[in-house]
Coordinates of C-alpha atoms and ligand atoms in Angstrom, one line a residue:
X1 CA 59.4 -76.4 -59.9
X2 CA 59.8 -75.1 -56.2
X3 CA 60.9 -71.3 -56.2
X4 CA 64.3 -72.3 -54.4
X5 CA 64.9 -74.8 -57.2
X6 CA 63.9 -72.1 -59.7
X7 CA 66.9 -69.2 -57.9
X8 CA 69.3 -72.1 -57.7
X9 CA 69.1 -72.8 -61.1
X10 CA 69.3 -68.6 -61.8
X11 CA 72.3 -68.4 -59.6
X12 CA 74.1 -71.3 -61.3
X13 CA 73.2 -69.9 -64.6
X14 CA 74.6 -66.7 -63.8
X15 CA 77.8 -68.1 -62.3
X16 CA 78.4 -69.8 -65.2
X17 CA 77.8 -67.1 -67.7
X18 CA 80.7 -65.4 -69.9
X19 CA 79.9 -62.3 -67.9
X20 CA 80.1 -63.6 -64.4
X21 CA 83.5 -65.8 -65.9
X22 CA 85.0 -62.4 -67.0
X23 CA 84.9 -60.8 -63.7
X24 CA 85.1 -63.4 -61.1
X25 CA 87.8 -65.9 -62.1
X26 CA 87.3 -68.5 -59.4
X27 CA 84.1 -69.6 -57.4
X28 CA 82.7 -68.4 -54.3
X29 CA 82.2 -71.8 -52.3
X30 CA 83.5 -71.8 -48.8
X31 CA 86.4 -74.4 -49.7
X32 CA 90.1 -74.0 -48.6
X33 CA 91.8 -73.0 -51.7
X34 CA 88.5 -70.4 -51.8
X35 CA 89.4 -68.8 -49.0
X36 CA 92.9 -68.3 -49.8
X37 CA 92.3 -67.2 -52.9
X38 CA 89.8 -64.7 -51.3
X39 CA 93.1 -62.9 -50.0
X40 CA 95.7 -63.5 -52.7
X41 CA 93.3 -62.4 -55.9
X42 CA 91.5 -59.7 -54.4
X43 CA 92.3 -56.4 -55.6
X44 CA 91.5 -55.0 -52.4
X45 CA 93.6 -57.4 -50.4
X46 CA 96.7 -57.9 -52.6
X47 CA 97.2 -54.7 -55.4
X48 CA 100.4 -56.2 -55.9
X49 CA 98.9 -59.7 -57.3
X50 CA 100.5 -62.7 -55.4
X51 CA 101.2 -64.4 -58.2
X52 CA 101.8 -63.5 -61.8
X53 CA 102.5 -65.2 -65.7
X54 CA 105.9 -64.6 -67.1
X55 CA 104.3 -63.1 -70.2
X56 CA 102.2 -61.1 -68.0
X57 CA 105.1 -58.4 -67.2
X58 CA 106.5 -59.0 -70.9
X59 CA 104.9 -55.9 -72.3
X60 CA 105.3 -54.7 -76.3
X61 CA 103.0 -53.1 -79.0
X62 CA 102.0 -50.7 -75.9
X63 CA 102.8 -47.5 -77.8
X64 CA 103.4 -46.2 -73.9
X65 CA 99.8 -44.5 -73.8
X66 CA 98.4 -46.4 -71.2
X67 CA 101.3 -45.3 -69.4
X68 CA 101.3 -42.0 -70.6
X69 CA 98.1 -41.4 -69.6
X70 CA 98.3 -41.8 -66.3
X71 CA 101.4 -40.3 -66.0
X72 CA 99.6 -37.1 -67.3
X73 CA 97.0 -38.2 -64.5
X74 CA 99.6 -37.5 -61.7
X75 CA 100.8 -34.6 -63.5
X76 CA 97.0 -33.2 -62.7
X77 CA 96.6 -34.4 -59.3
X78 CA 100.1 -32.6 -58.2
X79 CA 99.6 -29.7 -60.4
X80 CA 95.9 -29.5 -59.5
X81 CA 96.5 -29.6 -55.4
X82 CA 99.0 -26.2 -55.6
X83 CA 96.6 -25.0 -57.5
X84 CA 93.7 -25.8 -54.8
X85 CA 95.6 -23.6 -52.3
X86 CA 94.9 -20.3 -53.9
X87 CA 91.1 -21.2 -55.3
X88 CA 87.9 -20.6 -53.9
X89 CA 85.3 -22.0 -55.7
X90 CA 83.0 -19.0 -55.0
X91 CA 81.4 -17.0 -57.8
X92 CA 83.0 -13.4 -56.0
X93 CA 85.9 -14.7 -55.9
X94 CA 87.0 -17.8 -59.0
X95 CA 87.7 -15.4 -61.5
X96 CA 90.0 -13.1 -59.6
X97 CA 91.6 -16.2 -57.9
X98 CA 92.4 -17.7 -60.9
X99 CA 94.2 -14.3 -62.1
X100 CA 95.9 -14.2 -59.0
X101 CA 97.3 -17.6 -58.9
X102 CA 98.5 -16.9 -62.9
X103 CA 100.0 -13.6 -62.5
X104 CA 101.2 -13.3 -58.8
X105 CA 102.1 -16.5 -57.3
X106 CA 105.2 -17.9 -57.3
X107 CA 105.6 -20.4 -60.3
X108 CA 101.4 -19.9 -60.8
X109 CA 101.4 -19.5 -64.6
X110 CA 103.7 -22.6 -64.8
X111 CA 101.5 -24.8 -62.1
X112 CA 98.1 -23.6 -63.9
X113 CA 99.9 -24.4 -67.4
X114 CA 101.3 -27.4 -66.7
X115 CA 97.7 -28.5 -65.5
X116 CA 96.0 -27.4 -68.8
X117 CA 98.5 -29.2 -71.0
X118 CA 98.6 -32.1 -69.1
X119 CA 95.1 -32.4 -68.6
X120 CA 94.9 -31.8 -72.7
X121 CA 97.0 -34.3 -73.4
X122 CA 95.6 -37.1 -71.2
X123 CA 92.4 -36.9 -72.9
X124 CA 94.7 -37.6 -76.1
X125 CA 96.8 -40.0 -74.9
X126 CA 93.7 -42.2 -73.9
X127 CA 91.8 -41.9 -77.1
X128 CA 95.4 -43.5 -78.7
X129 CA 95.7 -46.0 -75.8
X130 CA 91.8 -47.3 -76.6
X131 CA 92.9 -47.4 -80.4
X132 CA 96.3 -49.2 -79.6
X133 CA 94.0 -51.5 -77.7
X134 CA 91.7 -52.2 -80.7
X135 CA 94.2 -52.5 -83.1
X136 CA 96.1 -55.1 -81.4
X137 CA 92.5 -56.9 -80.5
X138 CA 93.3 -56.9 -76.6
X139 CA 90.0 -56.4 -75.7
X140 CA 88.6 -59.7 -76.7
X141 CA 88.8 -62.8 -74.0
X142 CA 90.1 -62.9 -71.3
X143 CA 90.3 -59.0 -71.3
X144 CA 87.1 -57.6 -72.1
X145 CA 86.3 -57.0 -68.2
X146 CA 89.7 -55.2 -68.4
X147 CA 88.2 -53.3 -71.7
X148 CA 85.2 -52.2 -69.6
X149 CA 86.6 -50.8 -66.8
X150 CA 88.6 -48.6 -69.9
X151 CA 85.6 -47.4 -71.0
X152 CA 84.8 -46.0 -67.3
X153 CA 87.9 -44.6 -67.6
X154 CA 87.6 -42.8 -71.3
X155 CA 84.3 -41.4 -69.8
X156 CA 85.7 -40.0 -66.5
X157 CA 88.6 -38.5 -68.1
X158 CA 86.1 -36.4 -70.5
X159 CA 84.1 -35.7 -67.5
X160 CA 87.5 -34.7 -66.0
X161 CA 88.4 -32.3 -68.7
X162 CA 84.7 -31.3 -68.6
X163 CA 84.4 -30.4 -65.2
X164 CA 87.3 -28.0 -64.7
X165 CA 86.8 -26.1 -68.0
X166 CA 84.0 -24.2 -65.7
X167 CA 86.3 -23.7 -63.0
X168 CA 88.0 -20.1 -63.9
X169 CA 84.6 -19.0 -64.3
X170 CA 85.0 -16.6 -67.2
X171 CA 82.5 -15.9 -70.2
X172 CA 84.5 -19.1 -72.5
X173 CA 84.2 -21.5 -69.7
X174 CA 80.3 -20.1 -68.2
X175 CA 79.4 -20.4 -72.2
X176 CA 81.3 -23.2 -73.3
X177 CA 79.3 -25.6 -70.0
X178 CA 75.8 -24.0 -70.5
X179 CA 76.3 -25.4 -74.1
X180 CA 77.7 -28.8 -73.0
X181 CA 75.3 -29.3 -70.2
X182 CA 72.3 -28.8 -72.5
X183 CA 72.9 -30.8 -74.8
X184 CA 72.4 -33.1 -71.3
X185 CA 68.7 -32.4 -71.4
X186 CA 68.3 -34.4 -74.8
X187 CA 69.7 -37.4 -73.7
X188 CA 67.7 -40.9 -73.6
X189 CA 65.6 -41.4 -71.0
X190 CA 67.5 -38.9 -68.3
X191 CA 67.3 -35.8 -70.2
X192 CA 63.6 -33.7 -70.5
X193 CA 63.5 -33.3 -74.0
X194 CA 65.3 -36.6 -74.9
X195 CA 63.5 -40.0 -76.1
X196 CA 61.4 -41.7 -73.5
X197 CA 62.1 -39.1 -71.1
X198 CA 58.4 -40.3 -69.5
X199 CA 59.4 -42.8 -68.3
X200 CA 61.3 -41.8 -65.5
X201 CA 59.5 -38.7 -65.2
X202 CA 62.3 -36.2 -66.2
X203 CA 61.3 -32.7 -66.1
X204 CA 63.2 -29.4 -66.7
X205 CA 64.0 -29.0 -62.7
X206 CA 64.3 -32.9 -62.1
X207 CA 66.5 -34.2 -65.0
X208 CA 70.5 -34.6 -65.8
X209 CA 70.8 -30.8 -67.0
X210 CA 69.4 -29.9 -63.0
X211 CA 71.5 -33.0 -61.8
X212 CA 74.5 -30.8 -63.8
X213 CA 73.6 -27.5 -62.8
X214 CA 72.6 -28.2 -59.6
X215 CA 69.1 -26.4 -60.4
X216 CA 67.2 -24.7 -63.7
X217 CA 70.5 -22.6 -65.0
X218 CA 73.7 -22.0 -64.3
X219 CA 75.4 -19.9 -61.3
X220 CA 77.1 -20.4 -58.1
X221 CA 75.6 -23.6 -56.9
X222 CA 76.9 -25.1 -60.8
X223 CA 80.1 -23.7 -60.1
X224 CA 80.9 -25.4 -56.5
X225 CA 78.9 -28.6 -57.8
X226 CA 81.6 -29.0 -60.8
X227 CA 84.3 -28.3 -58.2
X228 CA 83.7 -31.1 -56.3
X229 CA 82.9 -33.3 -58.8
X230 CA 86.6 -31.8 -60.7
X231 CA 88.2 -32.0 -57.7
X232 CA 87.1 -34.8 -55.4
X233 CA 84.6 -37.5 -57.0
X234 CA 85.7 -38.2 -60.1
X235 CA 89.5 -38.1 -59.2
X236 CA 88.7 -40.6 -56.1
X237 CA 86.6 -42.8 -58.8
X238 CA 89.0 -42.6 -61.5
X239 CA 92.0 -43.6 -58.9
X240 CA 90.0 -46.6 -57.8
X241 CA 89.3 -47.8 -61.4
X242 CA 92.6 -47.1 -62.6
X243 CA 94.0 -49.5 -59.4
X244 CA 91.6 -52.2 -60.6
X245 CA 93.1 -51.8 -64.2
X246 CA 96.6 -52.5 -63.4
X247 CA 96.0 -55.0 -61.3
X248 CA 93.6 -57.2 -64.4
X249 CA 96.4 -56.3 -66.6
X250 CA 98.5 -58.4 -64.3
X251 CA 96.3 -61.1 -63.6
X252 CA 94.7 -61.2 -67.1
X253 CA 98.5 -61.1 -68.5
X254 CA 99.7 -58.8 -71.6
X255 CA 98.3 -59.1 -75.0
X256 CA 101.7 -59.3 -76.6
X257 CA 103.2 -62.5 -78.0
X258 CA 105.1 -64.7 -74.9
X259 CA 108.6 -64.9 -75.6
Ligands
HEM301 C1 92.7 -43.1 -67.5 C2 92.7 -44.0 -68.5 C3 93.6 -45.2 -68.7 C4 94.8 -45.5 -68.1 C5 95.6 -44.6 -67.1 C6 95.2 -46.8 -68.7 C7 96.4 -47.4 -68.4 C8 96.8 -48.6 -68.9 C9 98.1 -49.2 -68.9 C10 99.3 -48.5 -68.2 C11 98.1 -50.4 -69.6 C12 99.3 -51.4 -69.8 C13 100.2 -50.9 -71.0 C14 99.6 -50.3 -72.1 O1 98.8 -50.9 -72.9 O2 99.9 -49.1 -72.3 C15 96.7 -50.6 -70.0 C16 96.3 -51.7 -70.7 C17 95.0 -51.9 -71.1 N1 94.0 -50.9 -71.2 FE1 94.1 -49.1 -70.4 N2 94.2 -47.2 -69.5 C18 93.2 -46.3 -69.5 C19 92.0 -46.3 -70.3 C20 91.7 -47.4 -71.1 C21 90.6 -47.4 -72.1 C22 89.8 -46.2 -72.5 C23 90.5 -48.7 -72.6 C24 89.6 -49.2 -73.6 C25 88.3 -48.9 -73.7 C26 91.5 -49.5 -71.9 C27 91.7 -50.8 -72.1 C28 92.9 -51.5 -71.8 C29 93.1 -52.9 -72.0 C30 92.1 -53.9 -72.6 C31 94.4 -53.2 -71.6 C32 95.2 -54.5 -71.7 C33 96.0 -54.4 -73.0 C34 96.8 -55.6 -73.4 O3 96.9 -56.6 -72.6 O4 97.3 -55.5 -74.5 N3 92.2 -48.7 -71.1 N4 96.0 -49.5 -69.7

């Protein structure tokens, strides 16, 4: 068989595949009805989805956690940015910042305490969400894209929560991430001491513990590395995903029985 025979056949495989079916929902050939569906089912183009099911906005059985959980989400971001004004994510100066902003600035101790508890409770609210979403089986077709995507989610909002524990940059927090982030160098295959670490070469300065620490141990470089990543990367991420998820939960429609 001729080789473009052979990656026609892969590609048509692949588009008709359950995985391909469970992101894509509509085929890429250059037809009319293609190209406007390119617009009006694109999260990008339309986050409000042009068109939706009836039972798709009838929502029950939700326990509110999704909801909940993001609404602890914005709690963070709006806590999180007063809180940015009177930080410096320098090893002279985190520690006395984060004093300062508690015990001298105007409504500090209740912006940095609503950001803890909030934070707190978003990692429990999605735990409950993912179990809510088990129980009632929503993750089977035509949501198990949608489930995905959740599981980007659960692992950015640990990473979240794991990120700014560092940030006051006091003996708990410098402790409590040295721990965490070795147990990084044990992992499969990106970790140095982890199972088939060989074959990618990991080594104690080239391996997901450096990637954390931003080098061989902990200090200043960790501390500004976790800030951005706290402040900036995984927020942007998480915002995207989260856009993506509301949107399939639209298009997909709700679980819950049609009434
Ligand atoms: C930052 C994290 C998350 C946010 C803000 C979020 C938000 C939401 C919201 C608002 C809903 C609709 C109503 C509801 O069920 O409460 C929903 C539905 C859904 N979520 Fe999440 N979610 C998150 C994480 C997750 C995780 C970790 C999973 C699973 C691994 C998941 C899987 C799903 C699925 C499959 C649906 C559709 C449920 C259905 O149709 O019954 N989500 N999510």
């Amino acid at each position: 068989m001729a080789l473009k025979d052979k990656i026609e056949e892969i590609k048509k495989d692949l588009v008709e595949s359950q995985v391909w079916k469970a992101i894509f929902r509509h085929g890429y050939e250059d037809t009319p009805r293609n190209r406007v569906l390119m617009v009006t089912a694109n999260v990008w183009m339309h986050l409000h989805p042009a068109k939706v099911r009836r039972h798709g906005v009838r929502m029950r059985f939700t326990w509110c956690m999704g909801g909940l959980t993001f609404l602890m989400f914005l709690m963070t971001v709006i806590t999180g940015i007063y809180l940015m004004f009177y930080y410096r994510p320098v090893a002279e100066y985190a520690y006395a910042d984060m004093k300062y902003l508690e015990f001298d600035m105007p409504f500090g101790m209740l912006m940095r305490n609503m950001h803890r508890w909030a934070a707190h409770a978003m990692v429990v609210f999605v735990w409950l969400h993912m179990f809510r979403v088990f129980l009632t089986g929503s993750y089977k077709p035509p949501r198990e894209f949608n489930w995905i995507v959740g599981v980007l989610l659960l692992v950015l909002t640990l990473l979240l929560s794991f990120t700014g524990y560092l940030l006051p940059w006091d003996q708990l927090s410098i402790w409590a991430v040295t721990v965490g982030s070795n147990m990084a160098r044990a992992s499969p295959l990106l970790g140095h001491e982890g199972p088939f670490h060989e074959f990618v070469g990991a080594n104690p300065i080239y391996d997901a513990r450096a990637f954390l620490f931003g080098g061989g141990e902990i200090g200043p470089h960790t501390l500004l590395r976790f800030y951005i990543l706290h402040c900036i990367f995984i927020p942007l991420v998480a915002s995207l995903l989260m856009a993506v998820h509301f949107w399939r939960i639209r298009r997909d429609g709700f679980s819950g029985p049609s009434l």
